[in-house]
Tab-separated table of C-alpha atoms in Angstrom:
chain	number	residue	atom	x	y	z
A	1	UNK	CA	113.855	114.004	95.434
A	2	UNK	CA	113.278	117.896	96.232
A	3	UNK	CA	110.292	118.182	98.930
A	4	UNK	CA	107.209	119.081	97.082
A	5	UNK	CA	105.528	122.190	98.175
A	6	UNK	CA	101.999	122.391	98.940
A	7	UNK	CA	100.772	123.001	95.817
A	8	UNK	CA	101.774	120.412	94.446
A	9	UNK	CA	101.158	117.466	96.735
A	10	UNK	CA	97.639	119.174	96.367
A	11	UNK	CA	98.007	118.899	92.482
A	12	UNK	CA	98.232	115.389	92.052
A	13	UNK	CA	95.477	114.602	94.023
A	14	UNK	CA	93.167	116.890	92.214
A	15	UNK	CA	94.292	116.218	88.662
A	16	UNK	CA	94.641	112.505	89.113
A	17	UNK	CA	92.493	110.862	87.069
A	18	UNK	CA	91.220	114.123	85.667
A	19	UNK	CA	90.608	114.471	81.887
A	20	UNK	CA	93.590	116.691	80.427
A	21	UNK	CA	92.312	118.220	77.459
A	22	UNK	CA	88.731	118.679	78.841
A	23	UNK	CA	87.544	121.647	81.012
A	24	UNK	CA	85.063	119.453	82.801
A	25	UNK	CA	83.199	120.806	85.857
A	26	UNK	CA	84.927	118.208	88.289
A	27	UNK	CA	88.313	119.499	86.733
A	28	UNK	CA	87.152	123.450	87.015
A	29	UNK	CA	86.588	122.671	90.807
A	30	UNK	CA	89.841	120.892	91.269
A	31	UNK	CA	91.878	124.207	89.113
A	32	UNK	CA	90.101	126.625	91.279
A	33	UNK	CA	91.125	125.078	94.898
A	34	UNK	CA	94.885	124.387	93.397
A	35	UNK	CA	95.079	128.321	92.485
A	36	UNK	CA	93.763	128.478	96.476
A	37	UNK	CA	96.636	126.089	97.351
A	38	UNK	CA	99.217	128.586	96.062
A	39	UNK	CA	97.948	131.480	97.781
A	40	UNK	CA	98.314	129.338	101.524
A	41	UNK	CA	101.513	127.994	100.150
A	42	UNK	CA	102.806	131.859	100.018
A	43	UNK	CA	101.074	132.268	103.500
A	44	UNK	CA	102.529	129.347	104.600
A	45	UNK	CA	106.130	130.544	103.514
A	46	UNK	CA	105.756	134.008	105.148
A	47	UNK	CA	104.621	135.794	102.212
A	48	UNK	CA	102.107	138.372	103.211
A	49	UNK	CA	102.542	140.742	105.736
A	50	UNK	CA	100.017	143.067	108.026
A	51	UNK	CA	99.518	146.555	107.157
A	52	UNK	CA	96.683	148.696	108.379
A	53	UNK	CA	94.811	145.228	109.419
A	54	UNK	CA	95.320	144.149	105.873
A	55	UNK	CA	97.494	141.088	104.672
A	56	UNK	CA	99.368	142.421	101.776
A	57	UNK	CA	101.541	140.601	99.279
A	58	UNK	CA	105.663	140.913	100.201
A	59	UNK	CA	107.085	142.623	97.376
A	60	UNK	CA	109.951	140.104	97.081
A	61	UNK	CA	107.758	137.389	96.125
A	62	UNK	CA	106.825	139.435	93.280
A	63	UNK	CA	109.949	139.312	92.260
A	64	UNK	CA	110.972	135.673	92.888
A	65	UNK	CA	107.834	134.316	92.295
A	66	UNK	CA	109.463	133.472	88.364
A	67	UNK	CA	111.616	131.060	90.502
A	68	UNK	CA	108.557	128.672	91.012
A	69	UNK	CA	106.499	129.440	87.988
A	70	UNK	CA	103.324	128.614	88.759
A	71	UNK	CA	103.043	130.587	91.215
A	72	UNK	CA	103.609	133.742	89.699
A	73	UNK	CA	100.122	132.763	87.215
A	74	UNK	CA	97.821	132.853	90.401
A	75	UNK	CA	99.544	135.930	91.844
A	76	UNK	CA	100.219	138.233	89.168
A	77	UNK	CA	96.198	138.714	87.923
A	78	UNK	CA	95.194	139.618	91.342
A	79	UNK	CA	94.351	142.435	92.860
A	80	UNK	CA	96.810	142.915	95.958
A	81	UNK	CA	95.372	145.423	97.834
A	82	UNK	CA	92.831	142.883	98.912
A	83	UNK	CA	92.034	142.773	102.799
A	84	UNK	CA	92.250	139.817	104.247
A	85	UNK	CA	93.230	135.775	103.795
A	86	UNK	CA	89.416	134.460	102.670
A	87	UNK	CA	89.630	137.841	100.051
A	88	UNK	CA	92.864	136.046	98.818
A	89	UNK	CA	91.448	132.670	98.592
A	90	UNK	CA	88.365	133.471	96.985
A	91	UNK	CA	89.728	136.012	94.439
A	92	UNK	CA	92.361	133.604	92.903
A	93	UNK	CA	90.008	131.005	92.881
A	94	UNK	CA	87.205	133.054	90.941
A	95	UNK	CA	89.900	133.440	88.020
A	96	UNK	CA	88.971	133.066	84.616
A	97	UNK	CA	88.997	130.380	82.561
A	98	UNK	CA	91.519	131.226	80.536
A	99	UNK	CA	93.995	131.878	83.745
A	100	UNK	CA	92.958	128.843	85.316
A	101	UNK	CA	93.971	126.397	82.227
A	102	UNK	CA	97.572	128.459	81.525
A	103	UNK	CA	97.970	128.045	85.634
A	104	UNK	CA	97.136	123.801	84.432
A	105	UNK	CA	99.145	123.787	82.047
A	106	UNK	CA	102.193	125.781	83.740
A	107	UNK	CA	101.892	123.125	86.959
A	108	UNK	CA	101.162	119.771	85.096
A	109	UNK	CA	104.510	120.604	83.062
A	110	UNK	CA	106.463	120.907	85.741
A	111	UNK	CA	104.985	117.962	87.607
A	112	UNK	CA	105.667	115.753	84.393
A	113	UNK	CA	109.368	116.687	84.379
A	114	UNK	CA	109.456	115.541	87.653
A	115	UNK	CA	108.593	112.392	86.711
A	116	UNK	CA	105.090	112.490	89.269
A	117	UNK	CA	102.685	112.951	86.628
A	118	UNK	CA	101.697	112.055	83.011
A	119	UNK	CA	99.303	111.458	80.508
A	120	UNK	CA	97.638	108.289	79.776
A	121	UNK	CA	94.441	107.466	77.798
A	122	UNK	CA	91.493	108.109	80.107
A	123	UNK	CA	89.854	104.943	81.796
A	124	UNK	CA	86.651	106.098	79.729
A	125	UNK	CA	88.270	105.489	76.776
A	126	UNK	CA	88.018	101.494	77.998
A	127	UNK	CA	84.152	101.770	78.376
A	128	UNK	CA	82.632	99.992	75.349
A	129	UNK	CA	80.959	102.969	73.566
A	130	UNK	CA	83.939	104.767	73.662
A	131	UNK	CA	86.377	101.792	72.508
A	132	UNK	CA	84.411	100.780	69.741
A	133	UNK	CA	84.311	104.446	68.525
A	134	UNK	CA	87.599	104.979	68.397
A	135	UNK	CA	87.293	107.380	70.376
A	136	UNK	CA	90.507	108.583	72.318
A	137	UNK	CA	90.347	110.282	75.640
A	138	UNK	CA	93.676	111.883	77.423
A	139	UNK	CA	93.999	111.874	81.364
A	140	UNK	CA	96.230	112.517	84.241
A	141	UNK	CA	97.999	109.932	86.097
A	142	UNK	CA	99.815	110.922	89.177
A	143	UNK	CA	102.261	109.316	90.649
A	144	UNK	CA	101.116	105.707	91.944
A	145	UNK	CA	104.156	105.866	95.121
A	146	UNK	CA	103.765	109.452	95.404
A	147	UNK	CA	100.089	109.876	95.307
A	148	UNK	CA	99.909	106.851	97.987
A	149	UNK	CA	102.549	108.634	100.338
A	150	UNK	CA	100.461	112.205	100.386
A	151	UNK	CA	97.251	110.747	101.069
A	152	UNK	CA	98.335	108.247	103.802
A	153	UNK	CA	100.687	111.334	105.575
A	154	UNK	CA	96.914	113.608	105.770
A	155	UNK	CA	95.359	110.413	106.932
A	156	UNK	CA	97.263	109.470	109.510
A	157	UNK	CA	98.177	112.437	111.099
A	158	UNK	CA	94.624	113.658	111.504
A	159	UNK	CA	93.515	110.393	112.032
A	160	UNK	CA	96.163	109.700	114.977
A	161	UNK	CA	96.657	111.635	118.399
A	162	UNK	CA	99.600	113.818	117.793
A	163	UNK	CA	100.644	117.919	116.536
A	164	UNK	CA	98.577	118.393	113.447
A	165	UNK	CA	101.226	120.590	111.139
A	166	UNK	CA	100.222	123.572	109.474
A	167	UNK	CA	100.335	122.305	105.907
A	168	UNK	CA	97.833	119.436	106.736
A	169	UNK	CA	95.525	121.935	108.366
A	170	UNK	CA	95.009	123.786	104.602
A	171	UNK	CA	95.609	120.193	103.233
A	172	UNK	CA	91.956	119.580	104.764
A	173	UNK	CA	90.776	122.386	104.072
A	174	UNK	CA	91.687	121.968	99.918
A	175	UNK	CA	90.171	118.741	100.097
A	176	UNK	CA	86.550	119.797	101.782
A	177	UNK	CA	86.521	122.436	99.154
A	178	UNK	CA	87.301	120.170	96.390
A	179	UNK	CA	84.747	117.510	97.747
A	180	UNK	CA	87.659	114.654	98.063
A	181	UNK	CA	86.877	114.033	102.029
A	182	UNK	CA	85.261	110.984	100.708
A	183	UNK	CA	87.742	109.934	98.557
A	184	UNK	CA	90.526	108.725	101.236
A	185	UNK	CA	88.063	108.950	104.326
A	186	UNK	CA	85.484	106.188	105.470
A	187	UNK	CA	81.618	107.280	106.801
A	188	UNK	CA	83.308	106.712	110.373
A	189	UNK	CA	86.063	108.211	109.963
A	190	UNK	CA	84.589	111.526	108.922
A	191	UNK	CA	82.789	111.886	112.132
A	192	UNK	CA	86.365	111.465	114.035
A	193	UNK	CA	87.653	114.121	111.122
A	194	UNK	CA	85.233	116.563	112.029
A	195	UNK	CA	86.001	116.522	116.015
A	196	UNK	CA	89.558	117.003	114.931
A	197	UNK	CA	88.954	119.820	112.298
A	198	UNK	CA	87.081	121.048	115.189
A	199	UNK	CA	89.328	120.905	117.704
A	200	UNK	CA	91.721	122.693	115.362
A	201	UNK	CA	89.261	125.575	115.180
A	202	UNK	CA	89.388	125.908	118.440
A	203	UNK	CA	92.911	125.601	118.952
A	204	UNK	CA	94.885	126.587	115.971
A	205	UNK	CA	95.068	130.329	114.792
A	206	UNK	CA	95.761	129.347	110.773
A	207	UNK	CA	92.417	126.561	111.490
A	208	UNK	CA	90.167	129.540	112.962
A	209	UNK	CA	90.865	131.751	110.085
A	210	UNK	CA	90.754	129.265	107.420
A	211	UNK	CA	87.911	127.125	107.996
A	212	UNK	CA	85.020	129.325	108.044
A	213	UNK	CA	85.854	129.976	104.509
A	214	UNK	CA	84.218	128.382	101.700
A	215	UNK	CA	85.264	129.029	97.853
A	216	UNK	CA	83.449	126.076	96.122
A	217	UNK	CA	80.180	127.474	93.875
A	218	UNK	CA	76.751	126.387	94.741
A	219	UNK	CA	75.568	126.070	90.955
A	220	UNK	CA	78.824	123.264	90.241
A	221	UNK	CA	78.752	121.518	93.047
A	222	UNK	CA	75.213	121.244	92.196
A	223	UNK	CA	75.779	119.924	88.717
A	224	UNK	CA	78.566	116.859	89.462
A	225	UNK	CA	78.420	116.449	93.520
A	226	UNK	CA	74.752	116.302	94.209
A	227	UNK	CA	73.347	114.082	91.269
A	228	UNK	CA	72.675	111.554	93.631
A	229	UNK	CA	71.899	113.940	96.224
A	230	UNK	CA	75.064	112.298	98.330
A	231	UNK	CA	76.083	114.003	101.311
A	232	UNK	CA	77.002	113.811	104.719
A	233	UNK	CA	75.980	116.340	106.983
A	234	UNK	CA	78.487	115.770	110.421
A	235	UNK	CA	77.151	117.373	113.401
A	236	UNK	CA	78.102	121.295	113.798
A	237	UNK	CA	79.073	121.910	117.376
A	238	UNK	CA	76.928	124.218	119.173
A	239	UNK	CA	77.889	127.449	119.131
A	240	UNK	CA	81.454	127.176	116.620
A	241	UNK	CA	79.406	128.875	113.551
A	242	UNK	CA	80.769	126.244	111.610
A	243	UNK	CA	79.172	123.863	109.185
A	244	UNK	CA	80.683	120.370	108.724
A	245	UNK	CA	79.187	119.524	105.298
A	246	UNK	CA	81.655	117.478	103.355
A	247	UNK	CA	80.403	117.321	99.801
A	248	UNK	CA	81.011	114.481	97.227
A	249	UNK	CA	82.974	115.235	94.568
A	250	UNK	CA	82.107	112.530	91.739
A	251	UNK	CA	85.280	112.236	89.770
A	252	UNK	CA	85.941	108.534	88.674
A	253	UNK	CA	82.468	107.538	86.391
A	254	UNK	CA	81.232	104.187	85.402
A	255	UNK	CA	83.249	102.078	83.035
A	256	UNK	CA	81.317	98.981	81.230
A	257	UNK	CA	83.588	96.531	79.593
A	258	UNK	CA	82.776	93.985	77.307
A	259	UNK	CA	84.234	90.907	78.045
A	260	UNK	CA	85.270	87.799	75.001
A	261	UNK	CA	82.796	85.078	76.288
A	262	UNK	CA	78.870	86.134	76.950
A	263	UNK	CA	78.823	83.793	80.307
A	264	UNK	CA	82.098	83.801	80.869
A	265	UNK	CA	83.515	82.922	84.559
A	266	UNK	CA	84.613	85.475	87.034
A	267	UNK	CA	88.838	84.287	85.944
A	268	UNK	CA	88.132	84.691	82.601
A	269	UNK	CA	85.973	87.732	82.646
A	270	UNK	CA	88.535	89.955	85.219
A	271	UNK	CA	91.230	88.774	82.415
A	272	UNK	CA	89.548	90.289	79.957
A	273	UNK	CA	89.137	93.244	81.452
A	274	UNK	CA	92.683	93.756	83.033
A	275	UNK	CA	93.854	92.694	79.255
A	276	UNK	CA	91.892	95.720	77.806
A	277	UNK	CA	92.949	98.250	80.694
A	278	UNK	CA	96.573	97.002	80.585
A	279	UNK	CA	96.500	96.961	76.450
A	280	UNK	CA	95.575	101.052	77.547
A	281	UNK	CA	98.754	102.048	79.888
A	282	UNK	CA	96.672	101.530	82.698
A	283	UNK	CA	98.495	100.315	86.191
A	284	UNK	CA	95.818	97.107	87.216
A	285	UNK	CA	96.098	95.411	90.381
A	286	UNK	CA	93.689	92.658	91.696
A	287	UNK	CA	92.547	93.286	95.425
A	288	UNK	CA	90.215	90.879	95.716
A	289	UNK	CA	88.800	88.230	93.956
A	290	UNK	CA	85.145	86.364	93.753
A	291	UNK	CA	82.477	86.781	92.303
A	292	UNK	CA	82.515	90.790	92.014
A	293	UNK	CA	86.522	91.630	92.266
A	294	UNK	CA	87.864	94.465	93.860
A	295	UNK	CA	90.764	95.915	91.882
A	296	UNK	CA	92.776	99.367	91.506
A	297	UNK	CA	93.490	101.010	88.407
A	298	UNK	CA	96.136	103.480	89.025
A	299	UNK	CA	94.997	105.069	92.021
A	300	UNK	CA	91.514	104.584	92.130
A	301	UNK	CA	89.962	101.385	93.667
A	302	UNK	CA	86.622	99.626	91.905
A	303	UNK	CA	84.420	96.969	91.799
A	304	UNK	CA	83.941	94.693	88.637
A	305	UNK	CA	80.544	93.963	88.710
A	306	UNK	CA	79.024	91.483	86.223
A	307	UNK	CA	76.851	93.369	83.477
A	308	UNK	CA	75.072	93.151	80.315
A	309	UNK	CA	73.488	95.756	78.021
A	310	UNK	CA	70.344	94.622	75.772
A	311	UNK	CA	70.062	95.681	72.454
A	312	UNK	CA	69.658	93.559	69.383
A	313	UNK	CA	72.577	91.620	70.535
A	314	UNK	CA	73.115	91.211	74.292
A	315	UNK	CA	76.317	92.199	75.611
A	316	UNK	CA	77.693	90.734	78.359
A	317	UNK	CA	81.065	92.351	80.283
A	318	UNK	CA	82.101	93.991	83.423
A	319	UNK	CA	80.961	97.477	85.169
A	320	UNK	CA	83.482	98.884	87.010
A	321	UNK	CA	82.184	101.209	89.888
A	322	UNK	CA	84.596	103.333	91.624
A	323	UNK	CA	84.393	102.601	95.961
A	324	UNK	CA	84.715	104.865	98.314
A	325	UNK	CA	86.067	103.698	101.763
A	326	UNK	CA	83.132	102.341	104.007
């Protein structure tokens, strides 16, 4: 298989289980730091040049950028006399809507006929409400093998003593901005992933420039990262004029399904639910069983908790609550 480029090992962690005909605001955050991704993929690949202390554009990118399509719908709307690399990032990623979903749409295409990503009904679309509507709901599934081999490459090489390359560098830096630390990093491990972005800072002339930039907007990361007011704040090392906030980026929600039996077992009630979730495409796999089971669903990892909603009938089923690591 070709090597993916930046860009897209970035893409299929941000669109994975993202709704795909839905501009939500978790989905507008996750479009805005992919168009970032393909400006540090250009950097990355020598694109820009110094002129006059300003990083300008190559002009043979221009002109080969239709060789990797997507690229060329970040580039082309900008304006390229721009000074420096955060001027870059935060211009392509303050596109307009309308860019931003032809730039989706350009990228996801190619990624499905690669095989690496598709379109599956949602996981919402399992949650009773929605299931006894009718009600059908599209998403993005990335690659389960693929998916698993990007995130586990970012985790250990930050993670473990050794050269940090320069693609995992922006790779953290995409993922703070998107608020996905959480997503693939424990509590624990965030405080060792701070000394290390740190260190980088220090150390690393792409990690000086880059990580004093921030692109993500206060008003949506308001809306869908702080409803529960969920945050850790990682001591900033004195003096480095840096902040370590890593935000929480809420992109899997709440699923309740009903189950067959209203006091059913924990066997019988995790069949009923892999039955419905299976009966939808979905990829199930039990981690854990017991009393509350810990299973993935494509790539996400949840609890099935034992619920019931009271109406004029009670309803007894299963709430699955995606987990973070601990």
């Amino acid at each position: 298989m070709t090597e993916l480029t930046l860009t897209q090992k970035f893409t299929l962690i941000a669109l994975n289980a993202q709704r795909s005909l839905e501009m939500t605001n978790a989905k507008k955050v996750s479009l805005r730091c992919m168009a970032a991704a393909v400006i540090l993929e250009v950097y990355l690949d020598s694109g820009f040049a110094q002129d006059n202390n300003k990083l300008v554009l190559k002009k043979d990118v221009l002109n080969q950028s239709h060789t990797i399509r997507y690229r060329e719908t970040i580039i082309q709307p900008l304006n390229h006399t721009i000074g420096d690399l955060s001027g870059w990032l935060k211009q392509a990623s303050l596109l307009s809507k309308r860019k931003l979903i032809k730039f989706e749409h350009v990228i996801s295409e190619s990624l499905k006929e690669m095989s690496l990503l598709e379109e599956i009904p949602h996981i919402l679309g399992c949650d009773l409400y929605f299931h006894s509507s009718g009600v059908e709901i599209k998403g993005y599934r990335s690659h389960i093998q693929e998916y698993t081999t990007i995130t586990e490459h970012i985790r250990a090489e930050i993670l473990e003593d050794g050269t940090v390359t320069d693609e995992t560098i922006c790779m953290l830096w995409l993922l703070r901005e998107s608020g996905c630390m959480h997503d693939f990093f424990s509590r624990n491990e965030l405080e060792q992933l701070s000394t290390r972005m740190y260190q980088l800072y220090q150390a690393n002339p792409l990690a000086k420039a880059l990580y004093r930039i921030r692109i993500h907007r206060g008003i949506e990361l308001a809306i869908k990262q702080f409803l529960r007011m969920k945050k850790v704040a990682v001591k900033t090392p004195v003096g480095s004029g840096l902040n370590f906030l890593f935000p929480i980026l809420e992109r899997s929600q709440s699923v309740f399904i009903d189950t067959e039996a209203m006091f059913s077992n924990s066997r019988t009630r995790l069949h009923d639910v892999r039955m419905r979730l299976e009966s939808k495409g979905h990829a199930v796999k039990v981690l854990g069983d017991g009393t509350i089971p810990t299973i993935k669903i494509d790539n996400i990892i949840y609890e099935a908790i034992p619920h019931a909603t009271y109406g004029r009938v009670p309803i007894h089923g299963v709430r699955l609550l995606p987990i973070h690591p601990s």
